[in-house]
Amino acid sequence: VKGPRIDLATDAIVRPASAKSYGAATRIYGYVEGHLLWAWDIAALGGALASHASARLARAD
């Protein structure tokens, strides 16, 4: 945890046989200007870590 930021990384991967293979993943959560930012990077199919999904979430009033 670094201020309003949390970095997570895999140290083990457990998945069903039907899921695609990947060797590593990271997730980053951050609180910026009242929004929760989220990014998910994965190393899939023998490749290097690359952006897989991200979002900017705002509070619903």
Coordinates of C-alpha atoms in Angstrom, one line a residue:
V1 CA 0.0 0.0 0.0
K2 CA 1.4 3.4 -1.1
G3 CA -0.9 6.2 0.0
P4 CA -4.1 5.8 -1.9
R5 CA -2.6 3.0 -4.1
I6 CA -2.6 -0.8 -3.6
D7 CA -0.4 -3.1 -5.8
L8 CA -1.2 -6.8 -5.8
A9 CA 0.7 -9.6 -7.7
T10 CA 0.1 -13.3 -8.0
D11 CA 2.5 -15.8 -6.4
A12 CA 0.4 -18.8 -7.4
I13 CA -2.2 -19.5 -10.0
V14 CA -5.0 -21.9 -9.6
R15 CA -7.5 -22.2 -12.5
P16 CA -10.0 -24.7 -13.9
A17 CA -8.9 -26.8 -16.9
S18 CA -11.3 -24.8 -19.1
A19 CA -9.6 -21.5 -18.4
K20 CA -6.9 -20.0 -20.6
S21 CA -3.3 -20.4 -19.4
Y22 CA -1.5 -17.4 -17.9
G23 CA 1.7 -17.2 -15.9
A24 CA 1.4 -14.0 -13.9
A25 CA -1.0 -11.2 -13.1
T26 CA -1.0 -7.9 -11.3
R27 CA -3.8 -5.6 -10.1
I28 CA -3.5 -2.0 -9.1
Y29 CA -6.1 0.0 -7.3
G30 CA -5.9 3.7 -6.7
Y31 CA -8.0 6.5 -5.4
V32 CA -7.6 9.6 -7.6
E33 CA -9.8 12.8 -7.6
G34 CA -12.7 10.9 -5.9
H35 CA -12.6 7.9 -8.3
L36 CA -11.4 4.4 -7.8
L37 CA -9.0 3.4 -10.6
W38 CA -8.4 -0.3 -11.3
A39 CA -6.0 -2.0 -13.7
W40 CA -5.4 -5.7 -14.4
D41 CA -2.3 -6.9 -16.3
I42 CA -1.7 -10.5 -17.2
A43 CA 1.0 -12.6 -18.8
A44 CA -1.1 -14.9 -21.0
L45 CA -0.1 -17.7 -23.4
G46 CA 3.6 -17.4 -22.6
G47 CA 3.8 -13.6 -23.2
A48 CA 5.0 -10.8 -21.0
L49 CA 2.7 -8.8 -18.6
A50 CA 0.3 -6.7 -20.7
S51 CA -2.8 -4.6 -20.0
H52 CA -5.9 -6.8 -19.9
A53 CA -8.6 -4.6 -18.4
S54 CA -9.0 -1.3 -16.5
A55 CA -11.8 0.9 -15.1
R56 CA -12.5 4.2 -13.6
L57 CA -15.3 3.9 -11.0
A58 CA -17.3 6.8 -9.7
R59 CA -19.6 6.8 -6.7
A60 CA -23.3 6.6 -7.5
D61 CA -25.4 9.2 -5.8

